[in-house]
Amino acid sequence: MFCAVIVAAGSSRRAGFDKLAAPLAGAPVLRRSVDAFVEAGCACVVVVCPESRWHEVGLATASFPVPVLRVDGGAERQDSVEAGLNALPAGTSYVAVHDGARPLITPQGIRACWEAARQTGAAACAHPVVDTLKRADAAARTLPEKVSREHLWGMETPQIFELALLRRAYATVAEQKLVVTDEVSAVEALGVPTTLVQVGANLKITLPGDLELAELIWLHRA
């Protein structure tokens, strides 16, 4: 059984507004993310978010063909993910962990990543780095070091794993007192590589301008 954990517990401080409740083509950003996983065929979606946000975006009264549940988050992102994993129903074999602020993910992209995870046990959406990279000092002045972008990827979500593998990874993270910012990093603590999958436009809403760009992409797709 394939389920999803959508992480939406952040405060949106960098955005200056609640980006997860902001409208994207007529529906809240977080609702767009939830809808994509329901349409992709997930048997259950667990949303990690405050109760106030759950009501604000309309998920408390929404109707879905599969269970869509809410749990509270933790102090760190990895704590929020673990809270979501603990709420998954019995029989879950694969889990997608997704950032709720990536509303452009499509059901087709989710299924492509899931298929890669079924082949290898671990897969994540990502994109090859195409920008010129520079390292700078604390004053934002460039250093002469050359930074190659060859084989460099920018990580995205969803990141999809065999549930047993991800649970073992987070147990290792806890034992070693590591801080990880995504599930690929957690699984790497076990020495397990993750297959990277390109799925098209999948930007994260971080600043107000990102929301405007996401709206343009959404309307172009329609």
Short mmCIF file of C-alpha atoms in Angstrom, two decimals:
data_model
loop_
_atom_site.label_atom_id
_atom_site.label_comp_id
_atom_site.label_asym_id
_atom_site.label_seq_id
_atom_site.Cartn_x
_atom_site.Cartn_y
_atom_site.Cartn_z
CA MET A 1 0.00 0.00 0.00
CA PHE A 2 1.31 3.42 -1.03
CA CYS A 3 0.68 6.38 1.32
CA ALA A 4 1.95 9.93 1.67
CA VAL A 5 3.12 12.25 4.42
CA ILE A 6 2.83 15.93 3.52
CA VAL A 7 4.90 18.21 5.74
CA ALA A 8 3.19 21.56 6.30
CA ALA A 9 4.14 22.50 9.84
CA GLY A 10 6.47 25.44 9.08
CA SER A 11 5.79 29.05 10.01
CA SER A 12 6.37 30.58 6.52
CA ARG A 13 8.60 33.26 8.07
CA ARG A 14 10.69 33.76 4.93
CA ALA A 15 7.60 34.23 2.78
CA GLY A 16 6.13 36.86 5.09
CA PHE A 17 2.69 35.28 4.68
CA ASP A 18 1.13 31.85 5.11
CA LYS A 19 2.27 30.41 1.80
CA LEU A 20 0.45 27.13 2.44
CA ALA A 21 -2.90 28.92 2.73
CA ALA A 22 -2.22 31.29 -0.17
CA PRO A 23 -4.47 30.73 -3.21
CA LEU A 24 -3.03 29.04 -6.29
CA ALA A 25 -5.48 29.21 -9.20
CA GLY A 26 -8.41 29.30 -6.80
CA ALA A 27 -7.34 26.73 -4.18
CA PRO A 28 -4.87 26.90 -1.28
CA VAL A 29 -1.31 25.79 -1.99
CA LEU A 30 -1.55 22.99 0.56
CA ARG A 31 -4.82 21.72 -0.93
CA ARG A 32 -3.14 21.50 -4.35
CA SER A 33 -0.44 19.26 -2.87
CA VAL A 34 -2.98 17.02 -1.12
CA ASP A 35 -5.09 16.69 -4.27
CA ALA A 36 -2.08 15.55 -6.32
CA PHE A 37 -1.37 12.61 -4.01
CA VAL A 38 -5.02 11.60 -3.80
CA GLU A 39 -5.20 11.64 -7.60
CA ALA A 40 -1.93 9.69 -7.85
CA GLY A 41 -3.56 6.75 -6.08
CA CYS A 42 -2.34 7.05 -2.49
CA ALA A 43 -4.37 4.93 -0.09
CA CYS A 44 -3.96 7.50 2.71
CA VAL A 45 -2.52 11.01 3.04
CA VAL A 46 -1.22 12.27 6.39
CA VAL A 47 -0.83 16.04 6.62
CA VAL A 48 1.54 17.32 9.30
CA CYS A 49 0.30 20.78 10.20
CA PRO A 50 -1.18 22.88 13.01
CA GLU A 51 -4.91 22.50 13.56
CA SER A 52 -5.42 26.19 12.70
CA ARG A 53 -3.91 25.68 9.23
CA TRP A 54 -5.95 22.49 8.74
CA HIS A 55 -9.12 24.56 9.16
CA GLU A 56 -7.83 27.62 7.31
CA VAL A 57 -7.17 25.73 4.07
CA GLY A 58 -10.49 23.88 4.28
CA LEU A 59 -9.12 20.37 4.81
CA ALA A 60 -11.16 19.92 7.98
CA THR A 61 -14.40 19.96 5.97
CA ALA A 62 -13.15 18.63 2.63
CA SER A 63 -14.30 15.29 1.25
CA PHE A 64 -11.83 12.84 -0.30
CA PRO A 65 -12.14 9.30 -1.66
CA VAL A 66 -9.35 8.14 0.68
CA PRO A 67 -8.49 9.03 4.31
CA VAL A 68 -6.76 12.40 4.68
CA LEU A 69 -5.58 12.80 8.27
CA ARG A 70 -3.87 15.51 10.32
CA VAL A 71 -1.13 15.24 12.95
CA ASP A 72 0.87 17.90 14.80
CA GLY A 73 4.46 18.55 13.80
CA GLY A 74 7.60 18.59 15.91
CA ALA A 75 10.43 20.97 16.72
CA GLU A 76 12.48 19.99 13.65
CA ARG A 77 11.45 18.84 10.20
CA GLN A 78 12.64 15.30 10.91
CA ASP A 79 10.42 15.25 14.02
CA SER A 80 7.43 16.26 11.89
CA VAL A 81 8.17 13.51 9.38
CA GLU A 82 8.40 10.91 12.14
CA ALA A 83 5.04 12.09 13.50
CA GLY A 84 3.58 11.57 10.04
CA LEU A 85 5.13 8.12 9.69
CA ASN A 86 3.69 7.09 13.04
CA ALA A 87 0.20 7.97 11.80
CA LEU A 88 0.35 5.77 8.68
CA PRO A 89 -2.12 2.89 8.54
CA ALA A 90 -1.08 -0.72 8.97
CA GLY A 91 -0.17 -2.30 5.66
CA THR A 92 1.71 0.72 4.29
CA SER A 93 4.67 -0.56 2.29
CA TYR A 94 5.81 2.60 0.47
CA VAL A 95 5.62 6.19 1.68
CA ALA A 96 6.07 9.48 -0.11
CA VAL A 97 7.28 12.42 1.97
CA HIS A 98 6.41 15.73 0.36
CA ASP A 99 6.81 19.40 1.19
CA GLY A 100 3.34 20.97 1.18
CA ALA A 101 4.83 24.12 -0.35
CA ARG A 102 5.50 22.28 -3.65
CA PRO A 103 2.00 22.47 -5.15
CA LEU A 104 3.04 21.95 -8.77
CA ILE A 105 3.82 18.26 -8.35
CA THR A 106 1.58 16.27 -10.67
CA PRO A 107 0.00 12.85 -10.18
CA GLN A 108 2.06 11.66 -13.14
CA GLY A 109 5.27 12.90 -11.49
CA ILE A 110 4.36 11.17 -8.24
CA ARG A 111 3.70 7.89 -10.02
CA ALA A 112 7.02 8.15 -11.93
CA CYS A 113 8.90 8.59 -8.66
CA TRP A 114 6.93 5.77 -7.04
CA GLU A 115 7.81 3.42 -9.90
CA ALA A 116 11.50 4.22 -9.42
CA ALA A 117 11.14 3.55 -5.68
CA ARG A 118 9.54 0.18 -6.37
CA GLN A 119 12.53 -0.70 -8.51
CA THR A 120 15.25 0.44 -6.10
CA GLY A 121 13.62 1.00 -2.70
CA ALA A 122 14.46 4.72 -2.64
CA ALA A 123 13.67 7.49 -5.13
CA ALA A 124 13.34 11.27 -5.06
CA CYS A 125 12.33 14.04 -7.41
CA ALA A 126 15.25 16.30 -8.31
CA HIS A 127 16.70 18.40 -11.10
CA PRO A 128 20.24 18.73 -12.47
CA VAL A 129 21.93 21.99 -11.46
CA VAL A 130 22.29 24.24 -14.52
CA ASP A 131 23.43 27.55 -12.94
CA THR A 132 27.06 28.58 -12.66
CA LEU A 133 28.09 27.98 -9.06
CA LYS A 134 30.29 30.27 -6.97
CA ARG A 135 31.54 30.02 -3.41
CA ALA A 136 31.67 33.29 -1.44
CA ASP A 137 33.04 34.53 1.86
CA ALA A 138 31.00 35.85 4.80
CA ALA A 139 30.77 39.27 3.12
CA ALA A 140 29.29 37.73 -0.05
CA ARG A 141 32.45 38.29 -2.07
CA THR A 142 33.34 35.58 -4.55
CA LEU A 143 36.25 33.27 -3.92
CA PRO A 144 38.50 32.04 -6.76
CA GLU A 145 37.51 28.42 -6.20
CA LYS A 146 35.91 26.72 -9.21
CA VAL A 147 32.77 24.79 -8.29
CA SER A 148 31.84 22.18 -10.85
CA ARG A 149 28.14 21.58 -11.42
CA GLU A 150 28.80 18.19 -13.02
CA HIS A 151 26.70 15.49 -11.36
CA LEU A 152 25.12 18.06 -9.00
CA TRP A 153 21.36 17.91 -8.44
CA GLY A 154 18.90 20.15 -6.65
CA MET A 155 16.70 18.07 -4.38
CA GLU A 156 12.91 18.22 -4.48
CA THR A 157 10.01 16.24 -3.09
CA PRO A 158 8.28 13.86 -3.06
CA GLN A 159 10.93 11.48 -1.82
CA ILE A 160 9.56 7.94 -1.83
CA PHE A 161 10.88 4.92 0.07
CA GLU A 162 10.05 1.50 1.32
CA LEU A 163 8.55 2.32 4.69
CA ALA A 164 10.72 -0.19 6.54
CA LEU A 165 13.85 1.39 5.02
CA LEU A 166 12.83 4.90 6.03
CA ARG A 167 11.99 3.81 9.56
CA ARG A 168 15.43 2.21 9.92
CA ALA A 169 17.01 5.38 8.55
CA TYR A 170 15.29 7.60 11.09
CA ALA A 171 16.19 5.21 13.91
CA THR A 172 19.84 5.59 12.86
CA VAL A 173 19.47 9.38 12.66
CA ALA A 174 18.14 9.39 16.24
CA GLU A 175 20.86 7.04 17.53
CA GLN A 176 23.62 9.13 15.96
CA LYS A 177 21.93 12.42 16.94
CA LEU A 178 22.07 13.69 13.37
CA VAL A 179 20.10 16.61 11.93
CA VAL A 180 18.84 15.98 8.40
CA THR A 181 16.91 18.27 6.09
CA ASP A 182 15.40 15.62 3.86
CA GLU A 183 14.75 11.89 3.72
CA VAL A 184 17.51 11.20 1.19
CA SER A 185 19.99 12.43 3.81
CA ALA A 186 18.41 10.15 6.41
CA VAL A 187 18.67 7.09 4.17
CA GLU A 188 22.27 7.99 3.34
CA ALA A 189 23.01 7.45 7.05
CA LEU A 190 22.45 3.76 6.25
CA GLY A 191 24.71 3.94 3.22
CA VAL A 192 21.74 3.49 0.85
CA PRO A 193 21.70 5.56 -2.37
CA THR A 194 18.54 7.14 -3.77
CA THR A 195 17.49 7.15 -7.43
CA LEU A 196 16.81 10.69 -8.71
CA VAL A 197 13.85 11.37 -11.00
CA GLN A 198 13.10 14.47 -13.08
CA VAL A 199 9.40 15.37 -13.13
CA GLY A 200 9.26 18.86 -14.65
CA ALA A 201 8.32 22.13 -12.94
CA ASN A 202 8.13 21.42 -9.21
CA LEU A 203 9.22 24.63 -7.52
CA LYS A 204 8.88 25.35 -3.82
CA ILE A 205 6.91 28.39 -2.71
CA THR A 206 9.32 30.34 -0.52
CA LEU A 207 8.86 34.02 -1.48
CA PRO A 208 5.85 35.94 -2.87
CA GLY A 209 7.36 35.94 -6.36
CA ASP A 210 7.42 32.13 -6.32
CA LEU A 211 3.65 32.09 -5.92
CA GLU A 212 3.22 34.32 -8.96
CA LEU A 213 5.46 32.04 -11.04
CA ALA A 214 3.62 28.94 -9.82
CA GLU A 215 0.33 30.51 -10.88
CA LEU A 216 1.65 31.12 -14.38
CA ILE A 217 2.89 27.54 -14.66
CA TRP A 218 -0.41 26.19 -13.35
CA LEU A 219 -2.48 28.23 -15.81
CA HIS A 220 -0.19 27.26 -18.69
CA ARG A 221 -0.68 23.58 -17.87
CA ALA A 222 -4.46 24.05 -17.82
#
